Coordinates of N, CA, C and O in Angstrom, one line a residue:
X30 N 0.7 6.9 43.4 CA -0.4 6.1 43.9 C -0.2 4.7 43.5 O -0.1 4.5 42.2
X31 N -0.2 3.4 44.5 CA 0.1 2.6 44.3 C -1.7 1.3 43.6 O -2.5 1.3 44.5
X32 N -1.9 0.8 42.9 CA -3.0 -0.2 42.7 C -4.3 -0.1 43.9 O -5.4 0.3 43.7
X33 N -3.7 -0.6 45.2 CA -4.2 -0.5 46.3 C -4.8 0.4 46.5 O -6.0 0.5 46.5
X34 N -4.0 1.5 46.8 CA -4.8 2.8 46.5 C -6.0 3.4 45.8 O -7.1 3.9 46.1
X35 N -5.5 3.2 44.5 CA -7.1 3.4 43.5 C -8.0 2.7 43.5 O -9.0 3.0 42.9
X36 N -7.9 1.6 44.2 CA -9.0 1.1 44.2 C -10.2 1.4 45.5 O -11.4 1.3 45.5
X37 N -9.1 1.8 46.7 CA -9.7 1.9 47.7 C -10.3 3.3 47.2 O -11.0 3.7 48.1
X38 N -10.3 4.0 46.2 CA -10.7 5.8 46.5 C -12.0 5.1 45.3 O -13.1 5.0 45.7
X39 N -11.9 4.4 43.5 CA -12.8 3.9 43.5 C -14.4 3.6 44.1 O -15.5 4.0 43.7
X40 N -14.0 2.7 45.4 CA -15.0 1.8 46.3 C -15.7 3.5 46.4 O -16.8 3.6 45.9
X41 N -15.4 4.0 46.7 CA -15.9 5.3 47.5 C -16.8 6.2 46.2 O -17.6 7.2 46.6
X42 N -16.7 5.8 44.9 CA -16.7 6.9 44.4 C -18.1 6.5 43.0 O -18.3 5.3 42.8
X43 N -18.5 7.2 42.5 CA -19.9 7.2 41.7 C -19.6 7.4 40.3 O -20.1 6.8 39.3
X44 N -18.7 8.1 40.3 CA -18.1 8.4 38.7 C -16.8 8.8 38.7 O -16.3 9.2 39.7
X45 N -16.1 8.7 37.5 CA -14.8 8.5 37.6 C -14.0 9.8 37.1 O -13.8 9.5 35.9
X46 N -13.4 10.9 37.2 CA -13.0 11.7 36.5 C -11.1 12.0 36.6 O -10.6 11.8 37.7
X47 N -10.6 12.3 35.7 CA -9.0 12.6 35.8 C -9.0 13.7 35.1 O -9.5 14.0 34.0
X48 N -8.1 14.5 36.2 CA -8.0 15.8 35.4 C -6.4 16.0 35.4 O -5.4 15.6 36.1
X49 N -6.6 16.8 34.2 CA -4.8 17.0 33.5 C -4.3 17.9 34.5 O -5.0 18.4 35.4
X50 N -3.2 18.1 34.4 CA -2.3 19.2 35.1 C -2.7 20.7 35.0 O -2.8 21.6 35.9
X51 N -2.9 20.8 33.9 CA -3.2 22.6 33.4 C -4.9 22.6 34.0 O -5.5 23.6 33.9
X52 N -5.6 21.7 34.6 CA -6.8 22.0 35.2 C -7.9 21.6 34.6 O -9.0 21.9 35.0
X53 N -7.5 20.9 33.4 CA -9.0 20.4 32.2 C -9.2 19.0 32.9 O -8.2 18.4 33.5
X54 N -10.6 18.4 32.7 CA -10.8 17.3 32.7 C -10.5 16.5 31.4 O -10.8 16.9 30.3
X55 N -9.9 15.0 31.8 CA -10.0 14.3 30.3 C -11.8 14.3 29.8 O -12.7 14.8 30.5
X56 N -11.8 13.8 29.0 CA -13.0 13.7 28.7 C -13.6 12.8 29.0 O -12.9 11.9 29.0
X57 N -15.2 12.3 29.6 CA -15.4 11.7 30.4 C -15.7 10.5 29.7 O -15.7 9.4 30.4
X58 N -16.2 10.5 28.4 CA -16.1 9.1 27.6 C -14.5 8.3 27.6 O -14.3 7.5 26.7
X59 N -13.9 8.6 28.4 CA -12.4 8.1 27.9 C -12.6 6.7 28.8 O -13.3 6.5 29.8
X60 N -11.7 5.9 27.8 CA -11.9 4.4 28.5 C -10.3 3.8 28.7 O -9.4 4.1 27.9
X61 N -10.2 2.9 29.8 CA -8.4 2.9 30.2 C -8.4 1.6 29.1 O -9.3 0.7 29.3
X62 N -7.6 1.3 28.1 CA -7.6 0.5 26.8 C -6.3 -0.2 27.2 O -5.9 -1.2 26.5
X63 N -5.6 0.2 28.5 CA -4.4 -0.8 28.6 C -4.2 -0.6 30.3 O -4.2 0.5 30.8
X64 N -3.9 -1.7 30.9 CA -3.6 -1.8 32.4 C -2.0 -3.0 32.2 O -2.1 -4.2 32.0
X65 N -1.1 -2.3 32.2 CA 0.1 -3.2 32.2 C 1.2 -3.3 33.2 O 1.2 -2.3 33.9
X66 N 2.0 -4.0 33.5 CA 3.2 -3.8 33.6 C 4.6 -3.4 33.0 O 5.2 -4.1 32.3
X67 N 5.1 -2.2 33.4 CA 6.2 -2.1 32.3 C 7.1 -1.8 33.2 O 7.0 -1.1 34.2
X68 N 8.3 -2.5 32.6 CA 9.8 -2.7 33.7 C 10.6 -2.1 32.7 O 10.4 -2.1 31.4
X69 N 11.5 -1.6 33.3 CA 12.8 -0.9 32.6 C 14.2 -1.0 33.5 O 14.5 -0.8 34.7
X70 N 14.9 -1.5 32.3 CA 16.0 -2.5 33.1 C 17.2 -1.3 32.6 O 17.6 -1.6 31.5
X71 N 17.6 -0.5 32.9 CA 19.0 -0.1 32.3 C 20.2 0.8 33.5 O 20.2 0.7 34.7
X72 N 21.1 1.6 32.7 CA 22.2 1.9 33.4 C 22.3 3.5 33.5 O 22.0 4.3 32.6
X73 N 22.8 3.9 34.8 CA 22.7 5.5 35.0 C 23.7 6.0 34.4 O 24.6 5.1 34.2
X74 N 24.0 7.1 34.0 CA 25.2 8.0 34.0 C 26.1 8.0 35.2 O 26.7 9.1 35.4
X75 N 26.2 7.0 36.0 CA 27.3 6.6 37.3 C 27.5 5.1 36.8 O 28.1 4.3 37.6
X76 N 27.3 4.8 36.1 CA 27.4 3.1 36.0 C 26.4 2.3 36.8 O 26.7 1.1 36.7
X77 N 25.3 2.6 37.5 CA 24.6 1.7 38.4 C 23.7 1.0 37.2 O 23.2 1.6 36.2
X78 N 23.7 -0.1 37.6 CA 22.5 -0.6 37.3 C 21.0 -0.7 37.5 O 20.7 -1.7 38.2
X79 N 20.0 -0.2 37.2 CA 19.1 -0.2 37.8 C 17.9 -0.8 37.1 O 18.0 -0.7 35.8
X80 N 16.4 -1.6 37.9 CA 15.4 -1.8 37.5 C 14.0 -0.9 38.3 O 13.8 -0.6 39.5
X81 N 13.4 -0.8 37.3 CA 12.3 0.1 38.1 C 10.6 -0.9 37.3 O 10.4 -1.4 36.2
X82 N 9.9 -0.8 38.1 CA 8.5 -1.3 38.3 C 6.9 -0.3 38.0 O 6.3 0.2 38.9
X83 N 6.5 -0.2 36.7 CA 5.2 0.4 37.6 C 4.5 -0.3 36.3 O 5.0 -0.7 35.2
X84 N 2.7 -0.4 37.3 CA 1.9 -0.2 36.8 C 1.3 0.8 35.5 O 1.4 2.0 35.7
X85 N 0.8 0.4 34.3 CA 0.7 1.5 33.5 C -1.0 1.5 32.9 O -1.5 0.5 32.4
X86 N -1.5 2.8 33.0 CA -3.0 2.3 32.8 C -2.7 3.3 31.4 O -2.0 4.3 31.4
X87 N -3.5 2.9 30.2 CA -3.5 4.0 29.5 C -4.9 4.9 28.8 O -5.2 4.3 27.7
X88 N -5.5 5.5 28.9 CA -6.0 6.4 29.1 C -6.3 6.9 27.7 O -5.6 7.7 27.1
X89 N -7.7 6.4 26.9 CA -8.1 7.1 25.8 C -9.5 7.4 25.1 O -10.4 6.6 25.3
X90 N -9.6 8.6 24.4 CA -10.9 9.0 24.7 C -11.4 8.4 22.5 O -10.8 8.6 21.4
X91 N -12.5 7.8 22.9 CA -13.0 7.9 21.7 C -14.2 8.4 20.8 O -14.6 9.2 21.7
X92 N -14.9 8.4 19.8 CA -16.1 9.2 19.6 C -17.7 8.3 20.5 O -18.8 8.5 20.2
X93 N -17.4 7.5 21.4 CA -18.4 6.9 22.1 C -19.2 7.5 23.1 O -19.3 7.0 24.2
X94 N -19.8 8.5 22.9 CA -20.0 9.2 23.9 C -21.0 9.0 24.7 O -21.5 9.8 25.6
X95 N -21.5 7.5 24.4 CA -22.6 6.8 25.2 C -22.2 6.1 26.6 O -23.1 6.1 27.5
X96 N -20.8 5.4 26.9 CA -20.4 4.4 27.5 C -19.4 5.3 28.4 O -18.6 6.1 28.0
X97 N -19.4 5.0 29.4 CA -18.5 6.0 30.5 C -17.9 4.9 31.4 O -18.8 4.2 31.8
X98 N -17.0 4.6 31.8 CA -16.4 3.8 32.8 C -16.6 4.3 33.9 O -16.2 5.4 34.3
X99 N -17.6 2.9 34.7 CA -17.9 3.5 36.1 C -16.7 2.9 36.9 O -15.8 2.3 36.3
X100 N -16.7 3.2 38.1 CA -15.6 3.0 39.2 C -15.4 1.3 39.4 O -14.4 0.7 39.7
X101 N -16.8 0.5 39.2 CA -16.7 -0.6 40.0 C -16.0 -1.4 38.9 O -15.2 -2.3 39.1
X102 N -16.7 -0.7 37.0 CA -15.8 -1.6 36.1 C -14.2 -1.6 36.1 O -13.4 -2.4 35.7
X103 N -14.0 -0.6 36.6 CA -11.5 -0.4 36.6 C -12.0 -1.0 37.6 O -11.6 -2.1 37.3
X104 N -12.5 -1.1 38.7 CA -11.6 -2.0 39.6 C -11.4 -3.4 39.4 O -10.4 -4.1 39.6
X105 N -12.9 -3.8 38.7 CA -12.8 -5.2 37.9 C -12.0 -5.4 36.9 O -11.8 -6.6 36.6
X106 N -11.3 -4.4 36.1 CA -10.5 -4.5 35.2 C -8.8 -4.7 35.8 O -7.9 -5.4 35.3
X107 N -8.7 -3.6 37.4 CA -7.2 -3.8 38.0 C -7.5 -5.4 38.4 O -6.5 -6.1 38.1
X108 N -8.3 -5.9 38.7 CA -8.4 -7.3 39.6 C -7.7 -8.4 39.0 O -6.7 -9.1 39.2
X109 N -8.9 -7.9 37.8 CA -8.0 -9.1 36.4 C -6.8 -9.3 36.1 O -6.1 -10.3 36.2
X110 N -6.4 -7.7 35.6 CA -4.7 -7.6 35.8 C -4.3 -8.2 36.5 O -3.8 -9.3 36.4
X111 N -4.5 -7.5 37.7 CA -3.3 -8.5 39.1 C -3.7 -10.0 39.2 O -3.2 -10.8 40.0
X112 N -4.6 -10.4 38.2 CA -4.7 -12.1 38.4 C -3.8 -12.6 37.5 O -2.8 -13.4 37.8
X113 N -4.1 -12.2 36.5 CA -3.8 -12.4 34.9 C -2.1 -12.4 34.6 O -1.4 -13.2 34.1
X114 N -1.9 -10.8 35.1 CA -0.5 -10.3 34.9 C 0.6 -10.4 36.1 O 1.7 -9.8 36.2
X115 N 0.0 -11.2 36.9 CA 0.8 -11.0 38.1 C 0.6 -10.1 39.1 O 1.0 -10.5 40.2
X116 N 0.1 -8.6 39.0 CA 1.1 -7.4 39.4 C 1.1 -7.0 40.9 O 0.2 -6.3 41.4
X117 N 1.9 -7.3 41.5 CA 2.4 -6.6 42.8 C 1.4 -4.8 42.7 O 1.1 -4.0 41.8
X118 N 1.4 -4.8 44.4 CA 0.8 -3.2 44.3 C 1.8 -2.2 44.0 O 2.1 -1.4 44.9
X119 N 2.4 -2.0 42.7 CA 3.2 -1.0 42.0 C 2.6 0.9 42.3 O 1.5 1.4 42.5
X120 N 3.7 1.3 42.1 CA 2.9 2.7 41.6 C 2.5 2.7 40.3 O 3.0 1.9 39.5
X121 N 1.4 3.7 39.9 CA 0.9 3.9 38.7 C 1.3 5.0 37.7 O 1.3 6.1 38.1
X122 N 1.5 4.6 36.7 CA 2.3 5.3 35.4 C 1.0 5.6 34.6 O 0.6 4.5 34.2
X123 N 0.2 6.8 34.2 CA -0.3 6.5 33.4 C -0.1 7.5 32.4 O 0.3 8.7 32.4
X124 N -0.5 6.5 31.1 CA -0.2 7.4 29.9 C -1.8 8.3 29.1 O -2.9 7.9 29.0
X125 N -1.4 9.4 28.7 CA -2.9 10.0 28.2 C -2.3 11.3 26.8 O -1.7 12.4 27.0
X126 N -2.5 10.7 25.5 CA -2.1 10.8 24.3 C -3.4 13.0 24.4 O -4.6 13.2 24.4
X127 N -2.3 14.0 24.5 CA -3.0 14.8 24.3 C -2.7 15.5 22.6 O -3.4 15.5 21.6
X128 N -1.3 16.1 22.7 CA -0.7 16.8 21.4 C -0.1 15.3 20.7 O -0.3 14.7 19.6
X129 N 1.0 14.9 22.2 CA 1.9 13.5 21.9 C 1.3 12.9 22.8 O 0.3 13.4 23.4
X130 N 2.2 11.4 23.3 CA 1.6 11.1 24.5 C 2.4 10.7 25.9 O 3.3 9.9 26.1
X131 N 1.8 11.7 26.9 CA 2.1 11.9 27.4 C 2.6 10.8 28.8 O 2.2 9.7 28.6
X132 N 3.3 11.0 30.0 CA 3.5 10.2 30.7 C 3.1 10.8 32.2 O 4.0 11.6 32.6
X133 N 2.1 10.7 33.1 CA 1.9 10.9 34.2 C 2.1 10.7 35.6 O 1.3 9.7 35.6
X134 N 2.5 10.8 36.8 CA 2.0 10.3 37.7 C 0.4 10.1 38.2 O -0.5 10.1 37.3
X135 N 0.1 10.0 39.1 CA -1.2 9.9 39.7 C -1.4 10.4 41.1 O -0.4 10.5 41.8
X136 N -2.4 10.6 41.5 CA -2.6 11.2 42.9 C -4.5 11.3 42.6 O -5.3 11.1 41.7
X137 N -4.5 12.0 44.1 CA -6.2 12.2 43.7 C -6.3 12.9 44.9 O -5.4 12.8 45.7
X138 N -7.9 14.2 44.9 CA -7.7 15.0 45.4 C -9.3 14.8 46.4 O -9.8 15.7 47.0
X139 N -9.7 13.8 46.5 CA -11.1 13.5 47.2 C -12.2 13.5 45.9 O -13.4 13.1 46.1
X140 N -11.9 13.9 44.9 CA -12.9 13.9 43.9 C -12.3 13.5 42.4 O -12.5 12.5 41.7
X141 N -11.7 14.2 42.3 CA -10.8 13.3 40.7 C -9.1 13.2 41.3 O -8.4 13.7 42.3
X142 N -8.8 12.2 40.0 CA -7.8 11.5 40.6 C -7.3 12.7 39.3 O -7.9 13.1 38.3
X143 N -5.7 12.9 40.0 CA -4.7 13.6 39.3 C -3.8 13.9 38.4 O -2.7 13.9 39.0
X144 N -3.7 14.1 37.0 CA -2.7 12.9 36.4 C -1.5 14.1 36.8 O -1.7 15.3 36.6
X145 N -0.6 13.6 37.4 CA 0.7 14.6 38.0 C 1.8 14.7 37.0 O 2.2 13.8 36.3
X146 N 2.3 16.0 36.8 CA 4.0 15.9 35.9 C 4.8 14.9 36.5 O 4.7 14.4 37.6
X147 N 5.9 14.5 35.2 CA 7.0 13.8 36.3 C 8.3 14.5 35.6 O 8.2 15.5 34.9
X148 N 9.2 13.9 35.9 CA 10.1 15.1 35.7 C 11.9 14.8 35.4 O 12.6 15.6 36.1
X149 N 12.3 14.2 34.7 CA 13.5 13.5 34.1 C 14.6 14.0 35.4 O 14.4 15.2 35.7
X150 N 15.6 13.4 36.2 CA 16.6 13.6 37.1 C 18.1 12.7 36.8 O 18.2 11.6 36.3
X151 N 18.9 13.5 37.1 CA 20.1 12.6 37.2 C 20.3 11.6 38.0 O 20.7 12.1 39.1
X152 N 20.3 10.5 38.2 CA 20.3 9.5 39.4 C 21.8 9.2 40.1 O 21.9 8.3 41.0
X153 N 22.9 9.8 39.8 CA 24.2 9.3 39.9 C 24.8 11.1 40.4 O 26.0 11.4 40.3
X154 N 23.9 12.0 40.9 CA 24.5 13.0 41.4 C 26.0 13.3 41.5 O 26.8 13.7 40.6
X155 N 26.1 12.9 42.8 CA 27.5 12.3 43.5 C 28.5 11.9 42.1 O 29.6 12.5 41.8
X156 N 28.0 10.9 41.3 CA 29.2 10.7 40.4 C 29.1 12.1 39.2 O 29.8 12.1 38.2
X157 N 28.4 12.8 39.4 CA 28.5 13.5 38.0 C 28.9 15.1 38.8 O 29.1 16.1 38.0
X158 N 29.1 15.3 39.9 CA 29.6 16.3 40.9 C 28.3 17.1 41.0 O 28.5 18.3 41.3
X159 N 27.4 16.8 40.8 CA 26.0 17.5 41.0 C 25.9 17.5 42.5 O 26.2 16.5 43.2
X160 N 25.5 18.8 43.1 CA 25.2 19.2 44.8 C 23.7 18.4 44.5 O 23.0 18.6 43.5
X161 N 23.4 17.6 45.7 CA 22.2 17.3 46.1 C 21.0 18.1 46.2 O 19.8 17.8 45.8
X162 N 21.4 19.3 46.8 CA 20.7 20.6 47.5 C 21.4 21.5 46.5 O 22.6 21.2 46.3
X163 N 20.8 22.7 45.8 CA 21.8 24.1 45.3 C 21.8 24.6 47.0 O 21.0 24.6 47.9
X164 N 23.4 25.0 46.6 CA 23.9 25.9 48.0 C 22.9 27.0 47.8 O 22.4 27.4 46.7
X165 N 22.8 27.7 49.2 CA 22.3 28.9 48.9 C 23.7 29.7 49.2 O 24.7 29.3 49.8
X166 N 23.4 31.3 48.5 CA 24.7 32.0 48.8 C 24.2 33.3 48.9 O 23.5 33.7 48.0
X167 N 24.3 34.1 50.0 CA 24.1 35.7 50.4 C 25.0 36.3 49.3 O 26.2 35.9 49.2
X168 N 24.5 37.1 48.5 CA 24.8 38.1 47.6 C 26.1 38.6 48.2 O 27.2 38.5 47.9
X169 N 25.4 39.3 49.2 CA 26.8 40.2 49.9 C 27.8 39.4 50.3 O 28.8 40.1 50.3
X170 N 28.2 38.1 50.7 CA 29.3 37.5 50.7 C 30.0 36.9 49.4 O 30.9 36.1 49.3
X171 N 29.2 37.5 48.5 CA 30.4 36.9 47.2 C 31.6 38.3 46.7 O 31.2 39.5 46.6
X172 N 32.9 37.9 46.5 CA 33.6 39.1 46.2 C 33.4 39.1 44.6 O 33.3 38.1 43.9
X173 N 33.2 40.7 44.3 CA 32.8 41.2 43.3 C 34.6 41.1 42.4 O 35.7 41.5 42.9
X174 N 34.4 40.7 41.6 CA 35.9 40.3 40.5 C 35.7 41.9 40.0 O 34.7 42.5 39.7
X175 N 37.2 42.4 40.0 CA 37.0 43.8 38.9 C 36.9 43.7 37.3 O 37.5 43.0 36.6
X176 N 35.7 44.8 36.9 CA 35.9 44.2 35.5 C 35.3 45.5 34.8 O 35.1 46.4 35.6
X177 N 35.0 45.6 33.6 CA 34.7 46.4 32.6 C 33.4 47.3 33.4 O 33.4 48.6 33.3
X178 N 32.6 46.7 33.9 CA 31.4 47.4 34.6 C 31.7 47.7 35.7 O 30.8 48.4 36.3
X179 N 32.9 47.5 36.4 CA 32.9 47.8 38.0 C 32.5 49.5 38.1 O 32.6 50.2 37.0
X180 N 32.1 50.1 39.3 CA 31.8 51.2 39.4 C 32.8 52.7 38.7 O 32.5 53.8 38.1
X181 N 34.0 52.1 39.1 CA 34.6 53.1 38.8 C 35.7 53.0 37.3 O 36.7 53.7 37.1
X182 N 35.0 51.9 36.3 CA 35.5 51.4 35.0 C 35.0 52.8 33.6 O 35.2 52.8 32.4
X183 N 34.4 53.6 34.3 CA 33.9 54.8 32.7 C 33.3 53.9 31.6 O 33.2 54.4 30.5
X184 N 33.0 52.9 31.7 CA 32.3 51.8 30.6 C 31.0 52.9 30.7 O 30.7 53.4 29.7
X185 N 30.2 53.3 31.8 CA 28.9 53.3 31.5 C 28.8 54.9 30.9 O 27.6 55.3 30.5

């Protein structure tokens, strides 16, 4: 979900809720204590160079259980950012400290917005001989090698 995005589902919306992956909501006193930019400049296991862009909101809950962040305050809060900090409409990274702290995507479902897994990849496939796709392979077309277990080995 790109800036643009949350804000437009915000406008729409009365209260603000994010719920984790396993299906809990954060807690609803939680207040976003950081809206940033964070760039990461470095090098794949192919040699490429790369830079990557997102937005990072971060996400934390304190013993305040009076003060709730309505929708119209983050959007005045993204505004500022994008005045303040520059920020292009990025996708959003957000972070939300449960055991450790965690790193999410975002999405939203018509009612709370999503914090989504993300998921560590090789970026240099091709150079590291990784298939893009796993082949698929029919059982019955692989030849069976003879060995200790073959049917007629007395192993069993």
């Amino acid at each position: 979900m790109t800036l643009s995005e949350i804000k437009n589902h915000l406008k729409n919306l009365d209260t603000i809720a994010f719920q984790l992956p396993n299906g809990n909501l954060v807690p609803n006193h939680f207040h976003v204590t950081e809206v940033g930019k964070v760039s990461k400049h470095f090098i794949d296991c192919g040699g490429t160079v790369r830079n990557e862009d997102v937005v990072n909101f971060q996400l934390w809950e304190a013993n305040d259980y009076d003060h709730r962040l309505h929708p119209e305050k983050l959007v005045h809060i993204i505004e500022l950012s994008e005045k303040v900090l520059g920020l292009d409409d990025l996708n959003i990274e957000v972070e939300y400290q449960d055991t450790t702290i965690g790193k999410f995507g975002l999405d939203f479902d018509g009612t709370n917005f999503l914090l989504t897994t993300k998921q560590t990849d090789c970026l240099a496939k091709s150079n590291c001989g990784i298939p893009d796709k796993k082949p698929k392979v029919k059982l019955s077309d692989l030849q069976l090698e003879s060995s200790c277990c073959s049917p007629n080995s007395n192993c069993c």
